[in-house]
Amino acid sequence: MYGERLNTRLSSSDTLLALTGLLSIKMSQLDPLPSDLPFRIISKTIGRGAYASIKKAIPLDAPSPVFAVKLIHKEYAVRHGRISAKQIAMEVSLHSHIGQHPNVIEWFATGEDRIWRWIAMEYAEGGDLFDKIEADVGLEEDIAHLYFQQLISGVSFMHSKGVAHRDLKPENILLSESGILKIADFGMATMFEYKGARKQSSTMCGSPPYIAPEVLHCARQRERRAPSSEQTKYSADLVDIWSCGVILFVLLVGNTPWDEPTPGNWEFKEYVRTSGRSTDPLWQRVPSDALSLLRGMMNIEANKRFSFTQIRQHPWYTRHNPLLNAEGMVIDPIALAAQMLARLRIDLRAAVFQPPPASQPDSAIESDWSSKVLSATQPETPINDALFDWERPAPRTLGSCAISSTQPVARNDAAAVNLTATTPRTTMTTMMTPNSIPSSTASKNKIPYSSALEALADEPTMSQFSAVPGVPLSLTQHARRFRDIVPSYSLTRFFSHVPPALLVQMLRDALHQLNVPLPSTSPNTSFEGDVDHIVTLKIKTVDGRRQSLHGDILVDRYHLVYGNGTSSMQYGGMNVDEEEELPELLEVRFVKIKGDPLEWRRFFKKVAVLCRDGIWNNND
């Protein structure tokens, strides 16, 4: 395995990392990354947590495999993330202890110096699972069943090693390039059993909609400073079972059953009052065969909660699934991808949304006791941070146009890398090296007009805006694997043909109508000129469940030209130079920084409907 080879290289280094200069932590600037890492970083930020960024990397002496590296600025994490060095070390220790499993992100290696800690791990090329699930709709039952089985397989394996995750939620569930579920982020994990001895927990961690009620009960006792004799603890493994039940509910319905499992929440109170037979309309959409499974996994009395054996013996779990073979493997990943993509749909003809109540500021949220105790383990991190300079993933079809999604593109060194859909568009002509990460102000991306039209017709992002639900036939005809239909990049994006200044104003008007605090445009706003990036709008609000929702809305431009620049051609009966420019094509990306993926997609859909006059469709 690559992890073993990387570990060998690390152990041979007497001094792993070296940095000079005084440590200076600012919201806008951090220490540069080390120059002598045992791998090459080949991307900007592709993901982030409360106190770390994640980038892609490859070995120093080979073009593959591509893996993920979690970069933690230790003093920044302690000061802004409110996490101790011991907790960081525990994450590394437990992740490496778990070992290899198809449904768990594999740990490769780690290293640190006085400033940085890095963790090399498996790269989930398929992106977020819940980014591929329609909010308020959910997955088809067979697909939900498939991914629930994979979730249980991964969590039960962790538990067999004595490790509980304690933060199972959509944000921490990823996909491989072939569409296999991967459990990620072990920052809140704990060892609940070692050599037969069990240990209970009292630490507050998790996300309120997915957290077990006994965890909040422990937090409430600590909040009111109850005597130690009255304080209770919880079993971390049983907390994971509860969270798996909530995740199954979301897979089936596309929404969580409640904001948080507390007596003050109406949905949860109804669930308790009816012994799990809630009259809430969301529960009416759950397949009848799955209801008893959910009630067993989300039993209020933790010691009566279903075990993994009981889960695996339940009739809904053992039901026949036409998507799986006798060994439990997906028969046709392409068909699976097509079914998932077809489910994603935004009706631009829908009525304009009524403005919701004004977004609560963070101070108001934190006045609630549950949010206040959660903040200790789910810290808010400043989002205008140079550490989180976002990767610009190119849409597979448009970003490459004449370059297929699997066609290798030569590097500017001796090696060659098979660039995938997540490669930044600027690297289609200039491959990145550690010292040549592409800038957001790169020169014009010129794309032949005819190629752009063909690409947009086949772009997976565009199918969600189609008047007729479905997947473009060309996608399924040419697909060879899961990600040829369901791309790794987020589908919370759209293309536009309106002038940049007008589009940005439309976005700001939409945010105003949704009562989202209007962000100030970034200093490098550029409506004209040669730069590709136009503006970044910072979003900081709360979702429908009163949870923090942070992200960026990025507007970039493509410059369309006639032909391919080799000769003049005729368009509309006129001879035109192939470098003559057409109106710009703009791309609007909604990049989630923190929050539930389904809530982020719900937010994206609302903005899209309000900006529908500015969204490109294939009839434009």
Coordinates of C-alpha atoms in Angstrom, one line a residue:
M1 CA 0.0 0.0 0.0
Y2 CA 1.1 3.6 -0.6
G3 CA 0.8 4.4 3.1
E4 CA 3.6 1.9 3.8
R5 CA 5.8 3.5 1.1
L6 CA 5.1 7.0 2.4
N7 CA 5.9 5.9 6.0
T8 CA 9.2 4.5 4.9
R9 CA 10.2 7.7 3.3
L10 CA 9.1 9.6 6.4
S11 CA 11.1 7.5 8.8
S12 CA 14.3 8.1 6.8
S13 CA 14.1 11.8 7.3
D14 CA 16.0 13.2 10.3
T15 CA 14.4 16.6 10.0
L16 CA 11.0 16.4 8.3
L17 CA 10.1 20.1 8.1
A18 CA 11.8 23.4 8.5
L19 CA 10.4 26.9 8.6
T20 CA 11.9 30.2 9.3
G21 CA 10.6 33.5 10.7
L22 CA 8.4 34.4 13.6
L23 CA 5.0 32.7 14.0
S24 CA 2.3 35.2 13.2
I25 CA -1.3 34.2 13.0
K26 CA -3.6 36.6 11.3
M27 CA -7.0 36.1 9.8
S28 CA -5.6 37.0 6.4
Q29 CA -2.2 35.3 6.5
L30 CA -0.6 32.2 7.9
D31 CA 2.9 30.8 7.7
P32 CA 3.8 29.4 4.3
L33 CA 3.7 25.6 3.9
P34 CA 7.0 23.8 4.4
S35 CA 9.1 23.4 1.3
D36 CA 10.4 19.9 2.0
L37 CA 7.3 17.9 2.5
P38 CA 7.7 14.2 1.4
F39 CA 5.0 14.8 -1.3
R40 CA 4.0 17.4 -3.8
I41 CA 0.8 19.5 -3.2
I42 CA -1.0 19.7 -6.6
S43 CA -4.1 21.8 -5.7
K44 CA -5.5 24.6 -3.7
T45 CA -8.0 23.9 -0.9
I46 CA -10.6 21.2 -1.8
G47 CA -12.1 21.0 1.6
R48 CA -11.9 22.4 5.1
G49 CA -12.9 21.7 8.6
A50 CA -13.1 23.9 11.7
Y51 CA -9.4 24.2 12.0
A52 CA -7.7 22.7 8.9
S53 CA -7.6 22.7 5.1
I54 CA -7.4 19.7 2.8
K55 CA -5.4 19.7 -0.4
K56 CA -4.5 17.1 -3.0
A57 CA -1.0 15.7 -3.3
I58 CA 1.1 13.1 -5.1
P59 CA 4.4 11.4 -4.3
L60 CA 7.6 13.3 -5.1
D61 CA 8.8 10.7 -7.6
A62 CA 5.6 9.5 -9.2
P63 CA 2.4 10.9 -10.8
S64 CA 0.2 8.7 -8.7
P65 CA -1.6 7.9 -6.5
V66 CA -3.4 11.2 -5.8
F67 CA -4.2 11.4 -2.1
A68 CA -5.5 14.0 0.3
V69 CA -3.5 15.9 2.9
K70 CA -5.1 17.5 5.9
L71 CA -3.0 20.6 6.9
I72 CA -3.3 21.8 10.5
H73 CA -1.6 25.0 11.7
K74 CA -1.3 23.9 15.3
E75 CA -1.3 27.3 17.0
Y76 CA -4.1 28.5 14.8
A77 CA -6.1 25.4 15.7
V78 CA -5.6 25.9 19.4
R79 CA -6.2 29.7 19.3
H80 CA -9.1 29.9 16.8
G81 CA -10.4 26.3 16.7
R82 CA -10.3 25.8 20.4
I83 CA -8.8 22.3 20.1
S84 CA -5.8 21.0 22.0
A85 CA -2.7 19.4 20.7
K86 CA -3.7 16.3 22.6
Q87 CA -7.0 16.2 20.6
I88 CA -5.1 16.5 17.3
A89 CA -2.8 13.7 18.3
M90 CA -5.8 11.6 19.3
E91 CA -7.4 12.0 15.9
V92 CA -4.2 10.8 14.2
S93 CA -3.8 7.9 16.6
L94 CA -7.4 6.6 16.3
H95 CA -7.6 7.0 12.5
S96 CA -4.4 5.0 12.1
H97 CA -5.6 2.4 14.6
I98 CA -8.8 1.7 12.7
G99 CA -7.0 0.2 9.7
Q100 CA -8.3 -0.5 6.2
H101 CA -11.9 -0.9 5.3
P102 CA -13.7 -0.2 2.0
N103 CA -16.1 2.2 3.7
V104 CA -13.6 4.2 5.8
I105 CA -11.2 6.8 4.5
E106 CA -7.8 5.1 4.8
W107 CA -5.0 6.7 6.9
F108 CA -1.6 6.8 5.2
A109 CA 0.9 8.8 7.3
T110 CA 1.5 11.9 9.3
G111 CA 4.2 14.3 10.2
E112 CA 4.7 17.6 12.0
D113 CA 7.1 20.3 13.0
R114 CA 6.8 23.2 15.5
I115 CA 4.1 24.9 13.3
W116 CA 2.4 22.4 11.1
R117 CA 0.8 19.0 11.5
W118 CA -0.2 17.1 8.3
I119 CA -2.1 13.9 7.8
A120 CA -2.0 12.0 4.5
M121 CA -5.0 9.9 3.7
E122 CA -7.1 8.4 1.0
Y123 CA -8.7 11.0 -1.4
A124 CA -12.4 10.5 -1.9
E125 CA -12.7 11.5 -5.6
G126 CA -16.5 11.2 -5.7
G127 CA -17.0 14.2 -3.3
D128 CA -19.8 14.5 -0.8
L129 CA -22.6 11.8 -1.0
F130 CA -25.2 14.3 0.2
D131 CA -24.3 16.8 -2.5
K132 CA -25.9 14.2 -4.8
I133 CA -29.1 14.0 -2.8
E134 CA -32.0 16.3 -3.5
A135 CA -33.1 18.3 -0.5
D136 CA -36.7 17.4 0.7
V137 CA -36.8 14.5 -1.8
G138 CA -34.1 12.0 -0.8
L139 CA -32.9 9.0 -2.7
E140 CA -34.8 6.1 -4.3
E141 CA -35.4 3.4 -1.7
D142 CA -33.0 0.9 -3.3
I143 CA -30.2 3.5 -3.4
A144 CA -30.8 4.6 0.2
H145 CA -30.7 0.9 1.2
L146 CA -27.4 0.4 -0.7
Y147 CA -25.7 3.3 1.0
F148 CA -27.2 2.5 4.4
Q149 CA -25.6 -1.0 4.2
Q150 CA -22.3 0.6 3.4
L151 CA -22.6 3.0 6.3
I152 CA -23.3 0.2 8.7
S153 CA -20.4 -1.8 7.3
G154 CA -18.0 1.0 7.9
V155 CA -19.3 2.0 11.4
S156 CA -19.5 -1.6 12.7
F157 CA -15.9 -2.1 11.5
M158 CA -14.8 1.0 13.5
H159 CA -16.6 -0.3 16.5
S160 CA -14.9 -3.7 16.2
K161 CA -11.7 -1.8 16.7
G162 CA -13.1 -0.1 19.8
V163 CA -13.4 3.3 18.1
A164 CA -16.6 5.4 18.0
H165 CA -16.9 8.3 15.5
R166 CA -19.3 10.5 17.6
D167 CA -19.8 13.0 14.7
L168 CA -21.6 11.0 12.0
K169 CA -23.4 13.4 9.7
P170 CA -23.7 14.2 6.0
E171 CA -20.6 16.4 6.0
N172 CA -18.5 13.5 7.0
I173 CA -19.8 11.0 4.4
L174 CA -17.9 11.0 1.1
L175 CA -17.8 8.9 -2.1
S176 CA -15.0 7.2 -4.0
E177 CA -14.7 7.7 -7.7
S178 CA -16.8 4.6 -8.2
G179 CA -19.5 5.8 -5.9
I180 CA -18.6 3.8 -2.8
L181 CA -19.4 5.4 0.6
K182 CA -16.5 6.5 2.7
I183 CA -16.6 7.7 6.4
A184 CA -14.3 10.6 7.0
D185 CA -13.1 13.1 9.7
F186 CA -12.1 11.4 13.0
G187 CA -11.6 14.6 14.9
M188 CA -14.3 13.7 17.5
A189 CA -13.6 10.0 17.6
T190 CA -12.9 8.2 20.9
M191 CA -11.8 4.8 22.1
F192 CA -14.8 3.4 23.9
E193 CA -13.4 -0.1 24.4
Y194 CA -9.9 -1.5 24.9
K195 CA -9.0 -5.0 25.8
G196 CA -12.5 -5.8 26.9
A197 CA -12.7 -2.7 29.2
R198 CA -15.4 -0.2 28.3
K199 CA -15.2 3.6 28.8
Q200 CA -18.1 6.0 28.8
S201 CA -17.9 9.6 27.5
S202 CA -19.1 13.0 28.7
T203 CA -17.6 15.2 26.0
M204 CA -20.2 17.3 24.0
C205 CA -19.7 16.7 20.3
G206 CA -21.8 16.3 17.2
S207 CA -24.3 18.2 15.2
P208 CA -27.7 18.8 16.9
P209 CA -30.0 17.2 14.2
Y210 CA -27.9 14.0 14.3
I211 CA -26.9 13.9 17.9
A212 CA -28.3 11.4 20.4
P213 CA -30.5 12.8 23.2
E214 CA -28.3 11.4 26.0
V215 CA -25.4 13.5 24.7
L216 CA -27.4 16.7 25.0
H217 CA -28.6 15.5 28.4
C218 CA -25.0 15.3 29.6
A219 CA -24.3 18.7 28.2
R220 CA -27.3 20.2 30.0
Q221 CA -26.1 18.8 33.3
R222 CA -22.6 20.3 32.8
E223 CA -24.2 23.6 31.7
R224 CA -26.1 24.0 34.9
R225 CA -23.1 22.7 36.9
A226 CA -24.9 19.7 38.4
P227 CA -23.0 17.9 41.3
S228 CA -20.7 15.2 40.0
S229 CA -22.8 12.6 41.7
E230 CA -25.7 13.6 39.5
Q231 CA -23.8 13.9 36.3
T232 CA -24.3 11.1 33.8
K233 CA -22.2 9.8 30.9
Y234 CA -23.0 8.2 27.6
S235 CA -21.9 5.1 25.6
A236 CA -20.2 6.5 22.4
D237 CA -20.9 3.4 20.3
L238 CA -24.7 3.7 21.0
V239 CA -24.5 7.4 20.0
D240 CA -23.2 6.3 16.6
I241 CA -26.2 3.9 16.2
W242 CA -28.6 6.8 16.8
S243 CA -26.8 9.0 14.3
C244 CA -26.9 6.2 11.7
G245 CA -30.6 6.1 12.2
V246 CA -31.0 9.8 11.5
I247 CA -28.8 9.5 8.4
L248 CA -31.0 6.7 7.1
F249 CA -34.0 9.0 7.6
V250 CA -32.3 11.7 5.6
L251 CA -31.4 9.3 2.8
L252 CA -35.0 8.3 2.5
V253 CA -36.7 11.7 3.0
G254 CA -34.2 14.4 2.2
N255 CA -34.6 16.1 5.5
T256 CA -33.8 15.6 9.2
P257 CA -36.6 14.5 11.6
W258 CA -36.0 17.4 14.0
D259 CA -33.7 20.4 14.8
E260 CA -32.4 18.7 17.8
P261 CA -33.6 15.9 20.1
T262 CA -34.7 18.0 23.1
P263 CA -38.0 18.4 24.9
G264 CA -38.4 21.9 23.6
N265 CA -38.5 20.7 20.0
W266 CA -42.0 19.9 18.7
E267 CA -41.0 17.1 16.2
F268 CA -38.9 15.3 18.8
K269 CA -41.5 15.7 21.5
E270 CA -44.1 14.2 19.1
Y271 CA -41.7 11.3 18.4
V272 CA -41.3 10.6 22.1
R273 CA -45.0 11.0 22.9
T274 CA -46.0 8.5 20.2
S275 CA -43.2 6.0 20.9
G276 CA -41.7 6.6 17.5
R277 CA -45.0 6.6 15.6
S278 CA -44.9 10.3 14.8
T279 CA -47.8 12.0 12.9
D280 CA -45.3 14.5 11.4
P281 CA -45.7 14.4 7.6
L282 CA -42.0 13.6 7.1
W283 CA -42.4 10.3 8.9
Q284 CA -45.3 9.4 6.6
R285 CA -42.9 9.4 3.6
V286 CA -40.6 6.7 5.2
P287 CA -41.2 3.3 3.7
S288 CA -43.4 1.3 6.1
D289 CA -40.9 -1.6 6.3
A290 CA -38.1 0.8 7.4
L291 CA -40.1 2.4 10.3
S292 CA -39.5 -0.3 12.9
L293 CA -35.8 -0.2 12.0
L294 CA -35.6 3.5 12.6
R295 CA -37.5 3.2 15.9
G296 CA -35.0 0.5 17.0
M297 CA -32.0 2.5 16.1
M298 CA -33.4 5.7 17.6
N299 CA -34.7 4.3 20.8
I300 CA -34.8 7.0 23.5
E301 CA -33.4 4.5 26.0
A302 CA -29.9 3.9 24.8
N303 CA -29.5 0.5 26.4
K304 CA -32.5 -0.7 24.3
R305 CA -31.1 0.6 21.1
F306 CA -30.6 -1.9 18.2
S307 CA -27.2 -3.6 18.0
F308 CA -25.5 -4.2 14.7
T309 CA -26.7 -7.8 14.8
Q310 CA -30.3 -6.7 15.2
I311 CA -29.9 -4.1 12.4
R312 CA -28.5 -6.7 10.0
Q313 CA -31.3 -9.1 10.8
H314 CA -34.1 -6.6 10.2
P315 CA -36.3 -7.3 7.2
W316 CA -35.7 -4.0 5.6
Y317 CA -31.9 -4.4 5.8
T318 CA -32.1 -7.9 4.3
R319 CA -34.6 -7.0 1.6
H320 CA -33.7 -7.8 -2.0
N321 CA -31.9 -4.9 -3.7
P322 CA -31.8 -5.1 -7.6
L323 CA -28.8 -2.8 -7.6
L324 CA -26.6 -5.3 -5.7
N325 CA -25.3 -8.7 -6.6
A326 CA -25.1 -11.7 -4.3
E327 CA -21.8 -10.4 -2.8
G328 CA -23.4 -7.0 -2.0
M329 CA -21.5 -5.2 -4.7
V330 CA -23.1 -2.7 -7.1
I331 CA -24.0 -4.4 -10.4
D332 CA -24.0 -1.4 -12.6
P333 CA -22.4 1.8 -11.2
I334 CA -23.4 3.7 -14.3
A335 CA -27.1 3.0 -13.8
L336 CA -26.7 3.9 -10.2
A337 CA -25.2 7.2 -11.1
A338 CA -27.9 7.9 -13.7
Q339 CA -30.6 7.3 -11.1
M340 CA -29.0 9.6 -8.6
L341 CA -28.5 12.4 -11.1
A342 CA -32.0 12.2 -12.5
R343 CA -33.3 12.8 -9.0
L344 CA -31.6 16.2 -8.7
R345 CA -33.9 18.8 -10.1
I346 CA -34.6 22.6 -9.7
D347 CA -37.9 23.9 -11.1
L348 CA -37.1 27.4 -12.3
R349 CA -40.8 27.9 -12.9
A350 CA -41.6 27.5 -9.3
A351 CA -43.1 30.4 -7.3
V352 CA -40.6 32.8 -5.8
F353 CA -39.9 31.9 -2.2
Q354 CA -41.4 33.9 0.5
P355 CA -38.7 35.5 2.7
P356 CA -38.0 33.4 5.8
P357 CA -37.5 35.0 9.2
A358 CA -34.3 37.1 9.4
S359 CA -31.2 35.0 9.9
Q360 CA -30.1 34.8 13.5
P361 CA -26.6 36.3 14.1
D362 CA -24.1 34.0 15.7
S363 CA -24.6 35.7 19.1
A364 CA -28.3 34.9 19.1
I365 CA -27.6 31.3 18.1
E366 CA -25.1 30.9 20.9
S367 CA -27.6 32.1 23.4
D368 CA -29.4 28.8 23.1
W369 CA -27.8 26.4 25.6
S370 CA -27.4 23.5 23.1
S371 CA -25.6 25.7 20.6
K372 CA -23.5 27.2 23.3
V373 CA -22.2 23.8 24.5
L374 CA -21.7 22.6 21.0
S375 CA -19.4 25.5 20.2
A376 CA -16.7 24.0 22.3
T377 CA -16.3 21.1 19.9
Q378 CA -17.7 22.6 16.7
P379 CA -15.8 25.9 16.6
E380 CA -16.5 28.8 14.3
T381 CA -13.4 29.6 12.3
P382 CA -12.8 32.9 10.5
I383 CA -13.6 32.3 6.9
N384 CA -11.6 35.1 5.2
D385 CA -8.4 33.1 5.6
A386 CA -5.6 32.6 3.1
L387 CA -5.2 29.0 4.3
F388 CA -8.5 28.3 2.5
D389 CA -7.8 29.5 -1.0
W390 CA -10.3 27.4 -2.9
E391 CA -9.6 25.1 -5.8
R392 CA -11.5 26.0 -8.9
P393 CA -12.8 22.6 -10.2
A394 CA -13.6 22.7 -13.8
P395 CA -16.9 21.2 -15.1
R396 CA -15.8 18.0 -16.9
T397 CA -17.2 19.0 -20.2
L398 CA -16.7 22.8 -20.3
G399 CA -13.4 23.0 -18.5
S400 CA -11.7 20.8 -21.0
C401 CA -14.0 21.1 -24.1
A402 CA -11.8 19.2 -26.5
I403 CA -10.2 17.3 -23.7
S404 CA -12.1 14.2 -22.4
S405 CA -12.6 13.6 -18.7
T406 CA -10.1 10.8 -18.7
Q407 CA -7.6 12.0 -21.2
P408 CA -4.1 12.5 -19.7
V409 CA -2.7 16.0 -19.9
A410 CA 1.1 16.4 -19.9
R411 CA 2.8 18.0 -16.9
N412 CA 5.5 20.6 -17.3
D413 CA 8.0 18.1 -15.8
A414 CA 9.0 14.6 -16.6
A415 CA 6.0 13.0 -15.1
A416 CA 2.4 12.9 -16.5
V417 CA -0.8 13.0 -14.5
N418 CA -4.2 11.8 -15.5
L419 CA -6.1 15.0 -14.9
T420 CA -9.7 14.4 -13.7
A421 CA -12.8 16.5 -13.4
T422 CA -11.5 18.1 -10.3
T423 CA -8.5 19.7 -12.1
P424 CA -8.6 23.5 -12.1
R425 CA -9.5 24.9 -15.5
T426 CA -6.3 26.9 -15.6
T427 CA -4.3 23.6 -15.4
M428 CA -5.6 22.4 -18.7
T429 CA -2.8 24.4 -20.2
T430 CA -0.5 24.8 -17.3
M431 CA 0.0 22.0 -14.8
M432 CA 0.5 22.9 -11.2
T433 CA 3.7 22.4 -9.3
P434 CA 4.2 23.3 -5.6
N435 CA 5.4 26.8 -6.7
S436 CA 2.9 27.4 -9.5
I437 CA -0.5 27.0 -8.0
P438 CA -2.8 28.8 -10.5
S439 CA -4.1 32.2 -9.4
S440 CA -7.7 33.3 -9.4
T441 CA -6.7 36.2 -11.6
A442 CA -5.3 34.0 -14.4
S443 CA -5.5 35.3 -17.9
K444 CA -8.4 34.7 -20.2
N445 CA -9.9 31.2 -20.6
K446 CA -10.7 31.2 -24.3
I447 CA -13.1 28.5 -25.4
P448 CA -14.5 27.9 -28.9
Y449 CA -18.1 28.9 -29.1
S450 CA -19.3 25.7 -30.8
S451 CA -17.4 23.6 -28.3
A452 CA -19.0 25.5 -25.4
L453 CA -22.5 24.9 -26.7
E454 CA -21.9 21.2 -27.1
A455 CA -20.3 21.0 -23.7
L456 CA -23.1 22.7 -21.9
A457 CA -25.6 20.4 -23.6
D458 CA -23.8 17.4 -21.9
E459 CA -22.8 19.1 -18.7
P460 CA -24.3 17.2 -15.7
T461 CA -24.8 20.5 -13.8
M462 CA -27.3 21.6 -16.5
S463 CA -29.5 18.5 -16.2
Q464 CA -30.9 19.7 -12.9
F465 CA -32.4 22.8 -14.6
S466 CA -34.0 20.8 -17.5
A467 CA -37.7 21.2 -17.9
V468 CA -37.9 17.4 -18.4
P469 CA -36.4 15.4 -15.6
G470 CA -33.7 12.9 -16.7
V471 CA -30.1 12.5 -17.7
P472 CA -28.8 13.5 -21.1
L473 CA -28.6 10.5 -23.4
S474 CA -25.1 11.4 -24.5
L475 CA -23.9 11.1 -20.9
T476 CA -25.1 7.5 -20.4
Q477 CA -23.9 6.5 -23.9
H478 CA -20.3 7.6 -23.4
A479 CA -20.1 6.8 -19.7
R480 CA -17.6 4.2 -18.6
R481 CA -17.7 4.7 -14.8
F482 CA -19.8 6.3 -12.0
R483 CA -18.1 9.7 -12.1
D484 CA -18.6 10.0 -15.8
I485 CA -22.2 10.8 -15.0
V486 CA -22.1 12.0 -11.4
P487 CA -19.1 14.3 -11.2
S488 CA -16.9 14.7 -8.2
Y489 CA -17.4 18.5 -8.1
S490 CA -20.4 20.0 -6.4
L491 CA -23.6 20.5 -8.4
T492 CA -24.5 23.7 -6.5
R493 CA -23.6 25.8 -9.5
F494 CA -25.1 27.3 -12.7
F495 CA -24.0 29.1 -15.8
S496 CA -25.1 32.6 -16.9
H497 CA -25.1 34.7 -20.1
V498 CA -26.0 38.1 -18.5
P499 CA -23.3 40.8 -18.0
P500 CA -21.2 40.3 -14.9
A501 CA -22.4 43.5 -13.1
L502 CA -26.0 42.6 -13.6
L503 CA -25.5 39.0 -12.5
V504 CA -23.8 40.1 -9.3
Q505 CA -26.6 42.5 -8.6
M506 CA -29.1 39.7 -9.2
L507 CA -27.3 37.5 -6.6
R508 CA -27.2 40.3 -4.1
D509 CA -31.0 41.0 -4.6
A510 CA -31.7 37.3 -4.1
L511 CA -29.7 37.2 -0.8
H512 CA -31.6 40.3 0.3
Q513 CA -35.0 38.7 -0.5
L514 CA -33.9 35.6 1.5
N515 CA -32.9 37.8 4.5
V516 CA -29.3 36.6 4.2
P517 CA -26.9 39.3 5.4
L518 CA -25.6 41.1 2.4
P519 CA -21.9 40.6 2.0
S520 CA -19.6 43.3 0.7
T521 CA -18.0 42.4 -2.6
S522 CA -14.4 41.4 -2.4
P523 CA -11.8 44.1 -3.1
N524 CA -10.7 42.4 -6.4
T525 CA -14.1 42.6 -8.0
S526 CA -13.5 42.7 -11.7
F527 CA -16.4 43.2 -14.2
E528 CA -14.1 43.9 -17.1
G529 CA -10.6 42.9 -18.1
D530 CA -8.6 39.8 -18.6
V531 CA -9.1 38.2 -15.2
D532 CA -11.2 35.0 -15.0
H533 CA -12.4 35.5 -11.4
I534 CA -15.0 38.3 -11.0
V535 CA -16.2 38.3 -7.4
T536 CA -16.5 36.2 -4.2
L537 CA -19.5 36.8 -2.0
K538 CA -19.1 35.6 1.6
I539 CA -22.1 33.9 3.1
K540 CA -22.6 33.5 6.8
T541 CA -26.2 32.7 8.0
V542 CA -28.2 30.0 9.6
D543 CA -30.2 27.2 7.9
G544 CA -33.8 26.0 8.5
R545 CA -32.6 24.0 11.5
R546 CA -30.9 27.0 13.1
Q547 CA -27.4 25.6 12.4
S548 CA -24.5 27.7 11.0
L549 CA -24.3 27.8 7.2
H550 CA -21.1 29.4 5.8
G551 CA -19.8 29.4 2.3
D552 CA -18.7 31.4 -0.7
I553 CA -20.5 32.3 -3.9
L554 CA -17.8 32.6 -6.6
V555 CA -18.4 34.1 -10.0
D556 CA -16.0 33.3 -12.8
R557 CA -15.9 34.0 -16.5
Y558 CA -15.2 32.0 -19.6
H559 CA -14.3 33.9 -22.8
L560 CA -16.1 32.4 -25.8
V561 CA -14.5 32.8 -29.3
Y562 CA -15.5 31.7 -32.7
G563 CA -13.8 28.5 -34.0
N564 CA -10.4 27.3 -32.8
G565 CA -8.1 30.1 -33.8
T566 CA -6.6 28.4 -36.8
S567 CA -8.5 30.1 -39.6
S568 CA -11.5 32.3 -40.4
M569 CA -14.9 30.7 -40.5
Q570 CA -18.5 31.6 -41.5
Y571 CA -21.1 32.2 -38.9
G572 CA -24.5 33.5 -40.0
G573 CA -23.3 34.0 -43.5
M574 CA -20.5 36.3 -42.4
N575 CA -16.7 35.7 -42.4
V576 CA -15.4 36.1 -38.9
D577 CA -12.0 35.8 -37.3
E578 CA -11.9 32.8 -35.0
E579 CA -10.4 34.9 -32.2
E580 CA -13.3 37.4 -32.3
E581 CA -14.9 37.3 -28.9
L582 CA -18.6 36.6 -28.1
P583 CA -20.5 37.6 -25.0
E584 CA -18.9 36.0 -21.9
L585 CA -20.2 32.9 -20.3
L586 CA -20.2 33.2 -16.5
E587 CA -20.1 30.4 -14.0
V588 CA -21.6 30.8 -10.5
R589 CA -20.3 28.3 -7.8
F590 CA -21.7 27.9 -4.3
V591 CA -18.9 26.5 -2.2
K592 CA -19.9 25.3 1.2
I593 CA -17.4 25.9 4.0
K594 CA -19.5 24.8 7.0
G595 CA -22.9 23.3 7.3
D596 CA -25.2 20.5 6.3
P597 CA -24.9 19.7 2.5
L598 CA -28.6 19.3 2.1
E599 CA -29.2 22.7 3.8
W600 CA -26.6 24.2 1.5
R601 CA -28.3 22.8 -1.6
R602 CA -31.7 24.0 -0.3
F603 CA -30.1 27.5 0.0
F604 CA -28.7 27.2 -3.5
K605 CA -32.1 26.2 -5.0
K606 CA -33.7 29.3 -3.5
V607 CA -31.1 31.6 -4.9
A608 CA -31.3 29.9 -8.3
V609 CA -35.1 30.3 -8.5
L610 CA -34.7 34.0 -7.6
C611 CA -32.0 34.4 -10.3
R612 CA -33.7 32.3 -12.9
D613 CA -33.7 35.0 -15.5
G614 CA -29.9 35.0 -15.4
I615 CA -29.4 31.2 -15.6
W616 CA -28.3 29.8 -19.0
N617 CA -30.4 27.0 -20.5
N618 CA -29.8 25.1 -23.6
N619 CA -32.4 27.2 -25.5
D620 CA -30.5 30.4 -24.9

